[in-house]
Amino acid sequence: MDSLQVAEDGKSVYLRMDDEQEAKTAEDVFESKQRIFNIPLAKPERMEIISNPQSDQDIYDFLLLPEKNEIIYQAVAGTGKNGIFEYELFVYHTENGSIEQLTALKEHAASPKRGPDGKIYFLVDRNFGHGDPDYYLYQMSEDGTDITEVPW
């Protein structure tokens, strides 16, 4: 379990974990994917997947945008020439099930958070997979446009 978020109304929590509900063998567990679950606190047995259950992407971190019926999340977008995974940010539209890639930095985009200005802030590790992290702060509009580095 990871990436815990509490619903605004305090009645449920959201977290990322392996989708192993149907796993019967070790191979099934190995093939399971990281999904986002909603767990109602009054009835945890009614836990449900709210990310795309058919996607073959593992989800590593996420940001809920409930008023837009969207989830911004981190996932592997590909592998660089050096063999290191490239993590980008994606958006899952819960109403129609579509997924769009928001960033294409070919780095390690992570930790999306919404600021009070409505922008999405996230970190990029430009040294991912090579030792000590080298983090840079970025911002973008909720639709993935206007991606800029925030100097600090």
PDB file of C-alpha atoms in Angstrom:
ATOM      1  CA  MET A   1       0.000   0.000   0.000  1.00  0.00           C
ATOM      2  CA  ASP A   2       1.170   3.478  -0.823  1.00  0.00           C
ATOM      3  CA  SER A   3       0.103   6.994  -1.885  1.00  0.00           C
ATOM      4  CA  LEU A   4      -2.613   7.346   0.742  1.00  0.00           C
ATOM      5  CA  GLN A   5      -5.158  10.141   0.193  1.00  0.00           C
ATOM      6  CA  VAL A   6      -8.234  10.905   2.281  1.00  0.00           C
ATOM      7  CA  ALA A   7     -11.507  11.903   0.595  1.00  0.00           C
ATOM      8  CA  GLU A   8     -12.584  15.500   1.217  1.00  0.00           C
ATOM      9  CA  ASP A   9     -15.676  14.281   3.078  1.00  0.00           C
ATOM     10  CA  GLY A  10     -13.515  12.015   5.285  1.00  0.00           C
ATOM     11  CA  LYS A  11     -15.693   8.981   4.532  1.00  0.00           C
ATOM     12  CA  SER A  12     -13.195   7.032   2.450  1.00  0.00           C
ATOM     13  CA  VAL A  13      -9.516   6.714   1.678  1.00  0.00           C
ATOM     14  CA  TYR A  14      -7.713   6.118  -1.577  1.00  0.00           C
ATOM     15  CA  LEU A  15      -4.502   4.175  -1.916  1.00  0.00           C
ATOM     16  CA  ARG A  16      -2.347   2.395  -4.419  1.00  0.00           C
ATOM     17  CA  MET A  17      -1.705  -1.303  -4.113  1.00  0.00           C
ATOM     18  CA  ASP A  18      -1.464  -4.515  -6.118  1.00  0.00           C
ATOM     19  CA  ASP A  19      -4.678  -5.741  -7.702  1.00  0.00           C
ATOM     20  CA  GLU A  20      -4.396  -9.303  -6.389  1.00  0.00           C
ATOM     21  CA  GLN A  21      -8.062  -9.941  -5.668  1.00  0.00           C
ATOM     22  CA  GLU A  22      -8.330 -12.671  -8.306  1.00  0.00           C
ATOM     23  CA  ALA A  23      -4.783 -14.058  -7.878  1.00  0.00           C
ATOM     24  CA  LYS A  24      -4.646 -17.786  -7.236  1.00  0.00           C
ATOM     25  CA  THR A  25      -1.004 -18.591  -8.044  1.00  0.00           C
ATOM     26  CA  ALA A  26       2.400 -16.973  -7.613  1.00  0.00           C
ATOM     27  CA  GLU A  27       2.364 -16.239 -11.339  1.00  0.00           C
ATOM     28  CA  ASP A  28      -0.963 -14.407 -10.934  1.00  0.00           C
ATOM     29  CA  VAL A  29       0.529 -12.278  -8.161  1.00  0.00           C
ATOM     30  CA  PHE A  30       3.584 -11.502 -10.311  1.00  0.00           C
ATOM     31  CA  GLU A  31       1.318 -10.434 -13.198  1.00  0.00           C
ATOM     32  CA  SER A  32      -0.867  -8.205 -10.999  1.00  0.00           C
ATOM     33  CA  LYS A  33      -0.826  -4.440 -11.586  1.00  0.00           C
ATOM     34  CA  GLN A  34      -0.692  -1.495  -9.207  1.00  0.00           C
ATOM     35  CA  ARG A  35      -4.157   0.127  -9.107  1.00  0.00           C
ATOM     36  CA  ILE A  36      -5.904   2.874  -7.151  1.00  0.00           C
ATOM     37  CA  PHE A  37      -8.514   1.663  -4.667  1.00  0.00           C
ATOM     38  CA  ASN A  38     -11.304   3.502  -2.859  1.00  0.00           C
ATOM     39  CA  ILE A  39     -11.935   2.098   0.612  1.00  0.00           C
ATOM     40  CA  PRO A  40     -15.081   3.362   2.382  1.00  0.00           C
ATOM     41  CA  LEU A  41     -14.168   3.683   6.057  1.00  0.00           C
ATOM     42  CA  ALA A  42     -17.617   2.594   7.287  1.00  0.00           C
ATOM     43  CA  LYS A  43     -17.644  -0.489   5.008  1.00  0.00           C
ATOM     44  CA  PRO A  44     -14.079  -1.400   4.004  1.00  0.00           C
ATOM     45  CA  GLU A  45     -15.313  -4.654   2.478  1.00  0.00           C
ATOM     46  CA  ARG A  46     -16.803  -2.500  -0.311  1.00  0.00           C
ATOM     47  CA  MET A  47     -13.329  -1.595  -1.524  1.00  0.00           C
ATOM     48  CA  GLU A  48     -13.258  -0.910  -5.267  1.00  0.00           C
ATOM     49  CA  ILE A  49     -10.757  -0.095  -7.995  1.00  0.00           C
ATOM     50  CA  ILE A  50     -11.197   3.450  -9.291  1.00  0.00           C
ATOM     51  CA  SER A  51      -8.304   3.490 -11.774  1.00  0.00           C
ATOM     52  CA  ASN A  52      -8.643   1.794 -15.150  1.00  0.00           C
ATOM     53  CA  PRO A  53      -8.849  -1.936 -14.276  1.00  0.00           C
ATOM     54  CA  GLN A  54      -8.012  -2.953 -17.870  1.00  0.00           C
ATOM     55  CA  SER A  55      -4.847  -0.856 -18.166  1.00  0.00           C
ATOM     56  CA  ASP A  56      -1.544  -2.696 -18.358  1.00  0.00           C
ATOM     57  CA  GLN A  57       0.229   0.212 -16.608  1.00  0.00           C
ATOM     58  CA  ASP A  58       1.339   0.053 -13.010  1.00  0.00           C
ATOM     59  CA  ILE A  59       0.449   3.227 -11.111  1.00  0.00           C
ATOM     60  CA  TYR A  60       3.081   4.590  -8.744  1.00  0.00           C
ATOM     61  CA  ASP A  61       1.685   7.873  -7.419  1.00  0.00           C
ATOM     62  CA  PHE A  62      -1.543   9.756  -8.046  1.00  0.00           C
ATOM     63  CA  LEU A  63      -3.592  12.884  -7.576  1.00  0.00           C
ATOM     64  CA  LEU A  64      -7.399  12.818  -7.546  1.00  0.00           C
ATOM     65  CA  LEU A  65      -9.335  15.582  -9.296  1.00  0.00           C
ATOM     66  CA  PRO A  66     -12.848  14.501  -8.230  1.00  0.00           C
ATOM     67  CA  GLU A  67     -14.645  17.581  -9.550  1.00  0.00           C
ATOM     68  CA  LYS A  68     -13.274  16.775 -13.027  1.00  0.00           C
ATOM     69  CA  ASN A  69     -13.674  12.977 -12.736  1.00  0.00           C
ATOM     70  CA  GLU A  70      -9.956  12.609 -13.387  1.00  0.00           C
ATOM     71  CA  ILE A  71      -6.942  10.968 -11.826  1.00  0.00           C
ATOM     72  CA  ILE A  72      -3.451  12.223 -12.626  1.00  0.00           C
ATOM     73  CA  TYR A  73      -0.935   9.462 -12.048  1.00  0.00           C
ATOM     74  CA  GLN A  74       2.687   8.442 -12.531  1.00  0.00           C
ATOM     75  CA  ALA A  75       3.505   5.419 -14.699  1.00  0.00           C
ATOM     76  CA  VAL A  76       6.263   4.085 -16.939  1.00  0.00           C
ATOM     77  CA  ALA A  77       5.974   5.563 -20.428  1.00  0.00           C
ATOM     78  CA  GLY A  78       8.944   3.784 -21.962  1.00  0.00           C
ATOM     79  CA  THR A  79      12.601   2.966 -21.654  1.00  0.00           C
ATOM     80  CA  GLY A  80      15.403   5.370 -22.539  1.00  0.00           C
ATOM     81  CA  LYS A  81      18.415   4.566 -24.705  1.00  0.00           C
ATOM     82  CA  ASN A  82      20.314   3.839 -21.497  1.00  0.00           C
ATOM     83  CA  GLY A  83      17.812   1.136 -20.462  1.00  0.00           C
ATOM     84  CA  ILE A  84      16.345   3.217 -17.607  1.00  0.00           C
ATOM     85  CA  PHE A  85      12.567   3.474 -17.284  1.00  0.00           C
ATOM     86  CA  GLU A  86      11.076   6.874 -18.096  1.00  0.00           C
ATOM     87  CA  TYR A  87       8.256   7.819 -15.736  1.00  0.00           C
ATOM     88  CA  GLU A  88       5.703  10.334 -16.981  1.00  0.00           C
ATOM     89  CA  LEU A  89       2.392  11.731 -15.761  1.00  0.00           C
ATOM     90  CA  PHE A  90      -0.880  10.547 -17.273  1.00  0.00           C
ATOM     91  CA  VAL A  91      -4.545  11.418 -16.755  1.00  0.00           C
ATOM     92  CA  TYR A  92      -7.332   8.859 -16.517  1.00  0.00           C
ATOM     93  CA  HIS A  93     -10.797  10.223 -17.327  1.00  0.00           C
ATOM     94  CA  THR A  94     -13.064   8.122 -15.106  1.00  0.00           C
ATOM     95  CA  GLU A  95     -16.284   8.922 -16.986  1.00  0.00           C
ATOM     96  CA  ASN A  96     -15.196   7.614 -20.390  1.00  0.00           C
ATOM     97  CA  GLY A  97     -12.204   5.432 -19.457  1.00  0.00           C
ATOM     98  CA  SER A  98      -9.716   7.247 -21.685  1.00  0.00           C
ATOM     99  CA  ILE A  99      -6.074   7.804 -20.759  1.00  0.00           C
ATOM    100  CA  GLU A 100      -3.800  10.598 -21.980  1.00  0.00           C
ATOM    101  CA  GLN A 101      -0.106  11.161 -21.408  1.00  0.00           C
ATOM    102  CA  LEU A 102       0.410  14.628 -19.896  1.00  0.00           C
ATOM    103  CA  THR A 103       4.206  14.875 -19.774  1.00  0.00           C
ATOM    104  CA  ALA A 104       6.858  13.706 -22.230  1.00  0.00           C
ATOM    105  CA  LEU A 105      10.026  14.781 -20.429  1.00  0.00           C
ATOM    106  CA  LYS A 106      11.775  11.402 -20.841  1.00  0.00           C
ATOM    107  CA  GLU A 107      12.905  11.653 -17.224  1.00  0.00           C
ATOM    108  CA  HIS A 108      11.334  10.633 -13.917  1.00  0.00           C
ATOM    109  CA  ALA A 109       8.237  12.793 -13.303  1.00  0.00           C
ATOM    110  CA  ALA A 110       6.683  12.089  -9.904  1.00  0.00           C
ATOM    111  CA  SER A 111       4.582  13.279  -6.957  1.00  0.00           C
ATOM    112  CA  PRO A 112       1.807  15.293  -8.648  1.00  0.00           C
ATOM    113  CA  LYS A 113       0.088  17.766  -6.291  1.00  0.00           C
ATOM    114  CA  ARG A 114      -2.437  20.514  -6.977  1.00  0.00           C
ATOM    115  CA  GLY A 115      -1.511  23.956  -5.722  1.00  0.00           C
ATOM    116  CA  PRO A 116      -3.921  26.633  -4.471  1.00  0.00           C
ATOM    117  CA  ASP A 117      -3.441  28.349  -7.848  1.00  0.00           C
ATOM    118  CA  GLY A 118      -4.983  25.335  -9.632  1.00  0.00           C
ATOM    119  CA  LYS A 119      -1.704  24.305 -11.228  1.00  0.00           C
ATOM    120  CA  ILE A 120      -0.266  20.812 -10.917  1.00  0.00           C
ATOM    121  CA  TYR A 121       3.181  20.714  -9.324  1.00  0.00           C
ATOM    122  CA  PHE A 122       5.485  17.724  -9.668  1.00  0.00           C
ATOM    123  CA  LEU A 123       9.102  16.682  -9.265  1.00  0.00           C
ATOM    124  CA  VAL A 124      11.518  15.531 -11.946  1.00  0.00           C
ATOM    125  CA  ASP A 125      14.595  13.508 -11.013  1.00  0.00           C
ATOM    126  CA  ARG A 126      17.106  14.164 -13.793  1.00  0.00           C
ATOM    127  CA  ASN A 127      19.516  11.614 -12.330  1.00  0.00           C
ATOM    128  CA  PHE A 128      17.032   8.765 -11.891  1.00  0.00           C
ATOM    129  CA  GLY A 129      18.686   5.358 -11.984  1.00  0.00           C
ATOM    130  CA  HIS A 130      22.197   6.782 -11.674  1.00  0.00           C
ATOM    131  CA  GLY A 131      22.683   7.289  -7.938  1.00  0.00           C
ATOM    132  CA  ASP A 132      21.821  10.379  -5.927  1.00  0.00           C
ATOM    133  CA  PRO A 133      18.588  12.039  -7.080  1.00  0.00           C
ATOM    134  CA  ASP A 134      18.750  15.464  -8.739  1.00  0.00           C
ATOM    135  CA  TYR A 135      15.261  16.940  -8.262  1.00  0.00           C
ATOM    136  CA  TYR A 136      13.714  19.850 -10.136  1.00  0.00           C
ATOM    137  CA  LEU A 137      10.299  21.375  -9.479  1.00  0.00           C
ATOM    138  CA  TYR A 138       7.862  21.711 -12.393  1.00  0.00           C
ATOM    139  CA  GLN A 139       4.354  23.027 -12.856  1.00  0.00           C
ATOM    140  CA  MET A 140       1.691  22.581 -15.512  1.00  0.00           C
ATOM    141  CA  SER A 141      -1.961  23.288 -16.139  1.00  0.00           C
ATOM    142  CA  GLU A 142      -4.411  20.531 -15.181  1.00  0.00           C
ATOM    143  CA  ASP A 143      -4.698  19.571 -18.858  1.00  0.00           C
ATOM    144  CA  GLY A 144      -0.929  19.036 -19.175  1.00  0.00           C
ATOM    145  CA  THR A 145      -0.191  22.234 -21.064  1.00  0.00           C
ATOM    146  CA  ASP A 146       2.214  24.998 -20.096  1.00  0.00           C
ATOM    147  CA  ILE A 147       4.808  22.700 -18.514  1.00  0.00           C
ATOM    148  CA  THR A 148       7.541  24.839 -17.011  1.00  0.00           C
ATOM    149  CA  GLU A 149      10.345  24.421 -14.543  1.00  0.00           C
ATOM    150  CA  VAL A 150       9.921  26.422 -11.345  1.00  0.00           C
ATOM    151  CA  PRO A 151      13.227  28.025 -10.381  1.00  0.00           C
ATOM    152  CA  TRP A 152      14.208  27.719  -6.715  1.00  0.00           C
TER     153      TRP A 152
END
